[in-house]
Amino acid sequence: MPILSITLFLPLIGALVILFAARGEGSDAKAKGLALLFSGLTFLVSLAILCGFDSANPDIQMAERYEWIAGWGISYFLGVDGLTVLLVMLTTLLTPLVILAGFSNVEKRLPGYMAAMLALETGMLGAFFALDLFLFYVFWEAMLIPMYLLIGIWGGEQRIYAAVKFFLYTMFGSVLMLLSIAALVYMHFEQTGTVTFSLLDLLNTPMHYEVQLWCFAAFALAFAIKVPLFPLHTWLPDAHVQAPTGGSVILAGVLLKMGTYGLVRFAMPLFPAAAVAFAPWLGSLAVVGIIYGALVAMVQPDVKKLVAYSSVSHLGFVVLGISALTPEAFEGAMLQMLNHGVSTGLLFLMVGIIYERRHTRLISEYGGLARVVPVFATLLMIVTFSSIGLPGLNGFVGEFLILLGTFNANNHYGTFHAAFAATGVILSAIYMLWMIQRVLWGPLTNPKNERLADVKPRELAYLAPLLALVFIMGLVPGPFLKTYHASTEAFLGRFEDNAVMASLPAEDAGGRAALAELLADRSNDEAGSELALAEHE
Amino acid sequence: MHEADIHAQWLLLIPLLPLLGAMVNGALTLTGNPLSERKTALLGCLTVLGSALLATNALIIVLSHEEPVRLTATAWEWIASGRLSIPVSLVVDRLSALYITFICWIGLLIHVYSHGYMHGDRGFSRFFTYLNLFMFSMLTLVLGSSLPILFVGWEGVGLCSYLLIGFWYEDTENAKAGKKAFVVNRIGDFAFLLGMFVIFWGTWQLDHATLEVAGLQGQIAGLAEQTITLWGFTMRLPTVAAILLFIGACGKSAQIPLYVWLPDAMAGPTPVSALIHAATMVTAGIYMCARMHFLFSESPVALTLIAITGATTALFAASIALVQNDIKKVLAYSTVSQLGYMFMGIGAGAYAMGIFHVFTHAFFKACLFLGAGSVMHAMSNNTDIRLMGGLRKHMPHTWMTFLISTIAIAGVPGFSGFFSKDEILAKTVMNHGYFVPPIVPGHETLTALMPGVLWGMGVLAAFCTAFYMTRILYLTFHGEARWAPAHVPAEVDALEAARSRIDAYGFEVTPQQLHPHESPVSMTAVLWVLAMGAIFAGYVGLPHFLGGHLAIEGWLGGIFDTAHAAVAEHGAHGAEAVAEHGDTAKELSFALISTFIAFAGIGTALFCYAVKPGLTKTLGDALSVVRRVLSNKYYIDELYDFVFVTPIRRFSESVLWRVIDERVIDGTVRGMGTAARGLGGLLSRAENGIVGSYAVGMLLGVVFILGYLALR
């Protein structure tokens, strides 16, 4: 059974059904029911993917491949492996939750909102499943449209500005990526005589060092904008603040991961030599982002903006973990992608709950809420400490692995990166707890907050699954990490010295020399570490 | 696995029982139907009692073996990734057995006391939830067999501390104090994390139980020989790791420069101050250093740094305590100061003595805090000693137990505090393992002077301790009843503050309407138990000249032996590195000096406050600068604000956000947008669905480019 295709297109069918069926009298109720039905079904079907997934197998699984545009070697090629399967689950889990949240927080054109959300799900799933670069590109761009509409139609006062900024930023990167894809396909064609867009075929295309650097830069730029990596992050705060609650949750929860996912799925494996060369720079930018994002988050007067900048900081950890090229850091980064989806998704949902009641996101409008809404306060505290990375909750495991792995990376800069990045644990406590103090604690001074309603059962229903994950992933991260082991090994295998060297053609003497120097540099410390390992075994 | 390991899965219950209590009470509180006060407290107390009995059982098992043995329990694999494997596993050896036993029993006493103290508070069940959660975290911290599991407890107690300091959250000051505690602790945790990474880097191992065994068998040497080079400085790996871990300990155990959170932490309910901020949590740093003794002992430089920090903190905090007027603040600074002593013990390589002082201190300081709580109960939450006096007659039990504990902390022979503090001072002056690295100018002279200087600081701090404790004892319980209407002094500026606090807690009492009374039996009984501990806890470590054998040292020594050996090996002077056992004459002479100092402090205080009451005022006026500096705590909070907090906030706001983000980056983006004005104009009408056609156009463009490339 083409399980991936079913998962992929169920939401899109749902979107179409809503557009046609939910009209006239009672259209909102119909749209709600249908949206929940289809997104719920998608989640159930995706559970079959998880059950059928073999985590010991590093290869692509459940692959589906059909010729699409045969002349250009473009195929409809889907598959999952350890890097994608949990991201798929995150997507299919978050979508019904935001749809449930959307029952009350969408103020106009509800059927359209639900349809856009479902279409977005198909776009995201497609981008995760796609193993053909052309197909990936189609989904990557297709994703933009519903998101753009969500911000532009259901957003806040400055939604148009935010939507255009979001679109322009992302487009800018995409165009360069497209050119790079074209160049890659062309080079493969020159060497082998076949035109193909299949990732698996293109993976082992030897390329000159210089070419790799340029192609990688183009890919990395597109993905870095999406992450977003400092200094390409300024679209995010605007998009988050203007987006409706559901949009923010999906944006933070899944869309940002497209950037980091793209790095590990495409940019780095396709151009390994360039990835090794760029890794220190990516790591450095990530560290700057961690600190910068946290500092700017600290001084935000708007809760959503605060969370947005905290995402810049948290995603910095993910990029840092990826660029370290050690198993601990890499698996930590993979886990941190999920953690951030869960924690930040929860944060945005909770901000949405309070926004729905008070129609303001300004921290100064609140204060002393703990007395009026004790359940809300307790849940917000749990989410806050998850975001701060309290051990026992989900955030810690990823951060700890990333920092530990980066510190122990076989290079000169890893130690420094980890040391500076670790200041993030101080800064996150500062900005989150300061926000909490101003929102929950202190006397209740604003009379508008006196009659706030506490969390309702429906709200609890969409918070509960994520709250459960906060504890499960914090206490028993084993099954999650296990999913990554085989794929991590395969991924890192591409960046071992001889594998990297093999990605350069024999005739590229200059490139090989430059790369050899780079690799020698990195293995200097490795000798020391190997020695230590030998001594203690 | 160690050959003497005994598998004991029931150890898991020790932390889990209080967690269960916390979960039940917490869930019921959250759903809005908490149990009655009586049942809430019963649940809280019984779970801790269960842990206490199991902990005692563990202690008995460990005691019954001549040789050091360990009990272990493993639950599940927590984190496994790459070369890292961290099981959820607990281990009990002599050190942790002693620790969990006294934590559980003192914790139980404070749970019982809280039943009376928190009676009628709106957050009664929430309080017991947090208190039980704290017990869980603290026990995890002590029992964890690896640094990451220890860290789970370490951060967990930090969380509980945050929640309990800000327990009465409607007062913003309390909430701020809670946040400050967490953030300052996080600064320490930052270093702690890096310390873990360094250890992992050197050994591929984070399991301290395993590392300790390796250390015992001399296998840690591989670690000792490695070096790390940062900014051109080459340091031995154990030194780097030990200093980083110690910075973590400075946060948790309130040492310079990270002590600033503890005095503010007194905003929490008083049982919390007693349990968390005096008896247990704040000693976690000392525990961790003792736990990692095999690492610290590899680095004389780190030990010397610890000793200096400890001695400086002991003296510094004691000097602040001299002039504070808030009874809890005095006790808070006193705690900081006593923690300094414990670190002096660690720094001298006398881990057992550091732990001994943790043990005795837990009794008398918990008793003092709970006594202060009893006084606050009687005085409608007033904590200003200028508004007290003459309470002895009204609350005899509180007075008597406070007196006993004061004598104990002051260091009068025969009481517990004397034995432990005296041993630390003796070990300090007799330790020749201090080592100032050659990078410091005049390092040889400094190294030679170190024992004497540190001892002198410790003795001076002991004098201050005796003085300020006698001062608050006298001003609280003796003399005139200054709270009576006729006596409220006009110049007391704290009066208004006290009143507003009273109002904030919902009491409708002004100082004029006070009727001090003794606290209920559930509170005074606890005070008496602790007071007995304050007297007798010291007898597990009777010094040789009294015919004792420092039983605690010999017993704990079983695990710290390697430590001593290593200090000897690496010490600057090699020979005679550790205080020799049974050096009776020296021991006796230092004990005499300690005794003299204790009585001198007490006598001076009595002279100043009982015999010549005007003296301190005259003296204070004459030395007004000193008084101002001391009462403002050396302006350290202001300094930190000025140097760190304000600049960072301003910089983030005015430079990073307003300039870099909004002008530089966004400005560039907007500039590019303007350049592509045609596109922008098109997009600004996007809501009309044009973006859809744009996207289609884009896809067509893609196809066009690809087609061109493919067919070229």
Short mmCIF file of C-alpha atoms in Angstrom, two decimals, chain B residues 84-349:
data_model
loop_
_atom_site.label_atom_id
_atom_site.label_comp_id
_atom_site.label_asym_id
_atom_site.label_seq_id
_atom_site.Cartn_x
_atom_site.Cartn_y
_atom_site.Cartn_z
CA LEU B 84 27.61 8.63 25.63
CA SER B 85 25.51 6.36 27.77
CA ILE B 86 23.70 7.60 30.86
CA PRO B 87 21.58 5.10 32.74
CA VAL B 88 19.15 6.27 35.40
CA SER B 89 21.04 4.69 38.20
CA LEU B 90 21.49 5.35 41.88
CA VAL B 91 24.33 4.46 44.18
CA VAL B 92 24.66 4.51 47.95
CA ASP B 93 28.06 4.48 49.58
CA ARG B 94 29.15 5.77 52.98
CA LEU B 95 29.03 9.39 51.87
CA SER B 96 25.63 9.30 50.22
CA ALA B 97 24.17 7.04 52.92
CA LEU B 98 25.03 9.59 55.59
CA TYR B 99 23.76 12.38 53.41
CA ILE B 100 20.38 10.93 52.51
CA THR B 101 19.75 9.85 56.06
CA PHE B 102 20.14 13.29 57.55
CA ILE B 103 18.35 14.93 54.60
CA CYS B 104 15.34 12.66 55.04
CA TRP B 105 15.06 13.04 58.78
CA ILE B 106 15.61 16.78 58.84
CA GLY B 107 13.28 17.03 55.87
CA LEU B 108 10.68 15.09 57.81
CA LEU B 109 11.03 17.37 60.82
CA ILE B 110 10.55 20.41 58.63
CA HIS B 111 7.53 18.86 56.95
CA VAL B 112 6.01 18.37 60.40
CA TYR B 113 6.88 21.91 61.42
CA SER B 114 5.31 23.25 58.21
CA HIS B 115 2.00 21.71 59.13
CA GLY B 116 1.81 24.16 61.99
CA TYR B 117 3.61 27.02 60.31
CA MET B 118 1.64 27.10 57.06
CA HIS B 119 -1.70 26.52 58.75
CA GLY B 120 -4.38 28.60 57.09
CA ASP B 121 -2.28 29.61 54.09
CA ARG B 122 -4.16 29.60 50.79
CA GLY B 123 -1.29 27.73 49.20
CA PHE B 124 -1.04 25.02 51.85
CA SER B 125 -1.27 22.06 49.49
CA ARG B 126 0.85 23.79 46.87
CA PHE B 127 3.49 24.26 49.56
CA PHE B 128 3.58 20.58 50.41
CA THR B 129 3.69 19.71 46.72
CA TYR B 130 6.79 21.82 46.24
CA LEU B 131 8.36 20.58 49.45
CA ASN B 132 7.92 16.95 48.41
CA LEU B 133 9.20 17.74 44.94
CA PHE B 134 12.23 19.25 46.59
CA MET B 135 12.87 16.09 48.59
CA PHE B 136 12.69 14.08 45.37
CA SER B 137 15.18 16.35 43.62
CA MET B 138 17.57 16.53 46.54
CA LEU B 139 17.61 12.76 46.96
CA THR B 140 18.19 12.32 43.23
CA LEU B 141 21.07 14.74 43.44
CA VAL B 142 22.71 12.78 46.22
CA LEU B 143 21.96 9.31 44.91
CA GLY B 144 22.65 9.78 41.20
CA SER B 145 25.53 7.63 40.06
CA SER B 146 26.58 9.93 37.26
CA LEU B 147 27.07 13.65 36.88
CA PRO B 148 24.09 14.08 34.52
CA ILE B 149 21.75 12.32 36.98
CA LEU B 150 23.21 14.42 39.76
CA PHE B 151 22.54 17.39 37.51
CA VAL B 152 18.88 16.40 37.21
CA GLY B 153 18.59 16.74 40.97
CA TRP B 154 20.82 19.78 40.96
CA GLU B 155 18.52 21.67 38.58
CA GLY B 156 15.46 20.14 40.22
CA VAL B 157 16.33 21.63 43.60
CA GLY B 158 16.96 24.89 41.77
CA LEU B 159 13.46 24.74 40.34
CA CYS B 160 11.94 24.02 43.76
CA SER B 161 13.99 26.79 45.26
CA TYR B 162 12.63 29.14 42.58
CA LEU B 163 9.06 28.05 43.24
CA LEU B 164 9.37 28.26 47.01
CA ILE B 165 11.19 31.58 47.20
CA GLY B 166 8.45 33.04 45.06
CA PHE B 167 5.81 31.06 46.93
CA TRP B 168 3.87 34.18 47.87
CA TYR B 169 4.06 35.32 44.27
CA GLU B 170 1.70 38.24 44.60
CA ASP B 171 4.55 40.22 46.05
CA THR B 172 6.75 41.09 43.07
CA GLU B 173 9.81 41.23 45.31
CA ASN B 174 9.42 37.54 46.14
CA ALA B 175 9.04 36.66 42.47
CA LYS B 176 12.16 38.68 41.67
CA ALA B 177 14.12 36.94 44.42
CA GLY B 178 13.09 33.57 43.00
CA LYS B 179 14.18 34.54 39.52
CA LYS B 180 17.46 35.90 40.82
CA ALA B 181 18.15 32.63 42.61
CA PHE B 182 17.48 30.59 39.48
CA VAL B 183 19.49 32.81 37.17
CA VAL B 184 22.52 33.05 39.46
CA ASN B 185 22.39 29.30 39.88
CA ARG B 186 22.28 28.95 36.13
CA ILE B 187 25.53 30.88 35.87
CA GLY B 188 27.04 28.21 38.05
CA ASP B 189 25.32 25.50 36.06
CA PHE B 190 26.85 26.86 32.88
CA ALA B 191 30.28 26.15 34.35
CA PHE B 192 29.07 22.83 35.72
CA LEU B 193 28.02 21.75 32.23
CA LEU B 194 31.39 22.73 30.80
CA GLY B 195 33.06 20.84 33.62
CA MET B 196 31.12 17.74 32.63
CA PHE B 197 32.17 18.20 29.02
CA VAL B 198 35.82 18.45 30.00
CA ILE B 199 35.56 15.26 32.04
CA PHE B 200 33.86 13.50 29.16
CA TRP B 201 36.51 14.81 26.83
CA GLY B 202 39.23 13.33 29.00
CA THR B 203 37.63 10.04 29.97
CA TRP B 204 34.60 9.37 27.72
CA GLN B 205 32.78 8.82 30.96
CA LEU B 206 30.39 10.82 33.11
CA ASP B 207 29.58 8.19 35.67
CA HIS B 208 31.26 9.37 38.84
CA ALA B 209 30.69 6.04 40.53
CA THR B 210 32.74 4.38 37.78
CA LEU B 211 35.29 7.17 37.76
CA GLU B 212 35.72 6.87 41.50
CA VAL B 213 36.48 3.18 41.22
CA ALA B 214 38.94 4.00 38.47
CA GLY B 215 40.42 6.61 40.77
CA LEU B 216 40.72 4.13 43.62
CA GLN B 217 42.58 1.78 41.35
CA GLY B 218 44.86 4.54 40.17
CA GLN B 219 43.38 4.61 36.69
CA ILE B 220 42.48 8.25 36.76
CA ALA B 221 46.09 9.09 36.03
CA GLY B 222 45.40 9.14 32.30
CA LEU B 223 43.10 12.06 32.97
CA ALA B 224 45.65 13.82 35.13
CA GLU B 225 48.30 13.85 32.47
CA GLN B 226 46.17 15.47 29.81
CA THR B 227 46.30 19.16 29.28
CA ILE B 228 44.00 21.66 27.69
CA THR B 229 45.19 24.84 26.05
CA LEU B 230 42.98 27.89 26.05
CA TRP B 231 44.08 31.32 24.91
CA GLY B 232 47.68 30.25 25.13
CA PHE B 233 47.46 28.94 28.70
CA THR B 234 48.11 25.29 29.12
CA MET B 235 46.29 23.84 32.09
CA ARG B 236 46.09 20.34 33.39
CA LEU B 237 42.77 18.82 32.59
CA PRO B 238 41.81 18.00 36.19
CA THR B 239 42.43 21.60 37.14
CA VAL B 240 40.16 22.89 34.40
CA ALA B 241 37.44 20.37 35.20
CA ALA B 242 37.69 20.88 38.95
CA ILE B 243 37.56 24.67 38.71
CA LEU B 244 34.55 24.53 36.40
CA LEU B 245 32.71 22.16 38.70
CA PHE B 246 33.63 24.36 41.65
CA ILE B 247 32.11 27.40 39.94
CA GLY B 248 28.96 25.33 39.67
CA ALA B 249 29.23 24.62 43.38
CA CYS B 250 29.67 28.36 44.04
CA GLY B 251 26.28 28.98 42.50
CA LYS B 252 24.45 26.30 44.42
CA SER B 253 26.31 26.78 47.68
CA ALA B 254 26.35 30.57 47.59
CA GLN B 255 30.04 31.38 47.49
CA ILE B 256 31.71 34.53 46.23
CA PRO B 257 30.98 35.75 43.59
CA LEU B 258 27.67 33.90 43.19
CA TYR B 259 26.33 34.15 46.75
CA VAL B 260 24.05 37.12 46.02
CA TRP B 261 20.89 35.07 45.58
CA LEU B 262 20.86 33.46 49.01
CA PRO B 263 20.13 36.50 51.20
CA ASP B 264 17.26 37.43 48.87
CA ALA B 265 16.00 33.86 49.00
CA MET B 266 14.76 34.55 52.51
CA ALA B 267 11.61 35.88 50.85
CA GLY B 268 10.36 32.31 50.91
CA PRO B 269 8.41 30.81 53.82
CA THR B 270 10.69 30.16 56.77
CA PRO B 271 10.56 26.34 56.70
CA VAL B 272 11.94 26.66 53.18
CA SER B 273 14.78 28.81 54.44
CA ALA B 274 15.54 26.16 57.02
CA LEU B 275 15.30 23.12 54.78
CA ILE B 276 16.52 24.35 51.43
CA HIS B 277 18.53 27.46 52.10
CA ALA B 278 20.35 26.24 55.18
CA ALA B 279 20.32 22.52 55.86
CA THR B 280 20.26 20.71 52.55
CA MET B 281 20.21 22.28 49.11
CA VAL B 282 22.91 24.86 49.66
CA THR B 283 25.26 22.15 50.82
CA ALA B 284 24.90 20.38 47.47
CA GLY B 285 28.01 22.12 46.19
CA ILE B 286 30.05 20.73 49.06
CA TYR B 287 28.55 17.31 48.48
CA MET B 288 29.42 17.44 44.81
CA CYS B 289 33.03 18.43 45.53
CA ALA B 290 33.33 15.62 48.08
CA ARG B 291 31.70 13.27 45.60
CA MET B 292 34.26 14.23 42.98
CA HIS B 293 37.14 14.15 45.50
CA PHE B 294 39.24 11.97 43.21
CA LEU B 295 39.17 14.75 40.64
CA PHE B 296 39.72 17.66 43.00
CA SER B 297 42.57 15.87 44.71
CA GLU B 298 44.34 15.70 41.37
CA SER B 299 44.50 19.47 41.33
CA PRO B 300 46.18 21.32 44.22
CA VAL B 301 45.56 24.54 42.31
CA ALA B 302 41.81 23.99 42.33
CA LEU B 303 41.85 23.01 46.00
CA THR B 304 43.77 26.14 46.87
CA LEU B 305 41.27 28.23 44.95
CA ILE B 306 38.44 26.54 46.83
CA ALA B 307 40.10 27.18 50.18
CA ILE B 308 40.68 30.85 49.36
CA THR B 309 37.13 31.29 48.13
CA GLY B 310 35.74 29.54 51.18
CA ALA B 311 37.78 31.55 53.67
CA THR B 312 37.03 34.83 51.93
CA THR B 313 33.33 34.07 51.78
CA ALA B 314 33.28 32.99 55.42
CA LEU B 315 34.79 36.26 56.59
CA PHE B 316 33.01 38.50 54.11
CA ALA B 317 29.54 37.17 54.84
CA ALA B 318 30.14 37.14 58.59
CA SER B 319 31.11 40.81 58.46
CA ILE B 320 27.86 41.67 56.67
CA ALA B 321 25.88 39.70 59.22
CA LEU B 322 27.27 41.92 62.00
CA VAL B 323 25.02 44.86 61.17
CA GLN B 324 21.89 43.41 59.55
CA ASN B 325 18.62 44.06 61.33
CA ASP B 326 16.49 41.40 59.69
CA ILE B 327 16.71 38.20 61.69
CA LYS B 328 16.43 36.03 58.58
CA LYS B 329 19.02 38.10 56.71
CA VAL B 330 21.49 37.60 59.55
CA LEU B 331 20.88 33.88 59.41
CA ALA B 332 21.19 33.93 55.63
CA TYR B 333 24.58 35.62 55.71
CA SER B 334 25.52 33.30 58.51
CA THR B 335 24.70 30.38 56.23
CA VAL B 336 26.83 31.83 53.44
CA SER B 337 29.63 32.20 55.94
CA GLN B 338 29.29 28.66 57.31
CA LEU B 339 29.25 27.28 53.77
CA GLY B 340 32.55 29.07 53.35
CA TYR B 341 33.93 27.01 56.24
CA MET B 342 32.78 23.83 54.57
CA PHE B 343 34.65 24.80 51.41
CA MET B 344 37.72 25.58 53.51
CA GLY B 345 37.51 21.98 54.64
CA ILE B 346 37.26 20.75 51.06
CA GLY B 347 40.09 23.03 50.02
CA ALA B 348 42.30 21.59 52.74
CA GLY B 349 41.65 18.17 51.26
#
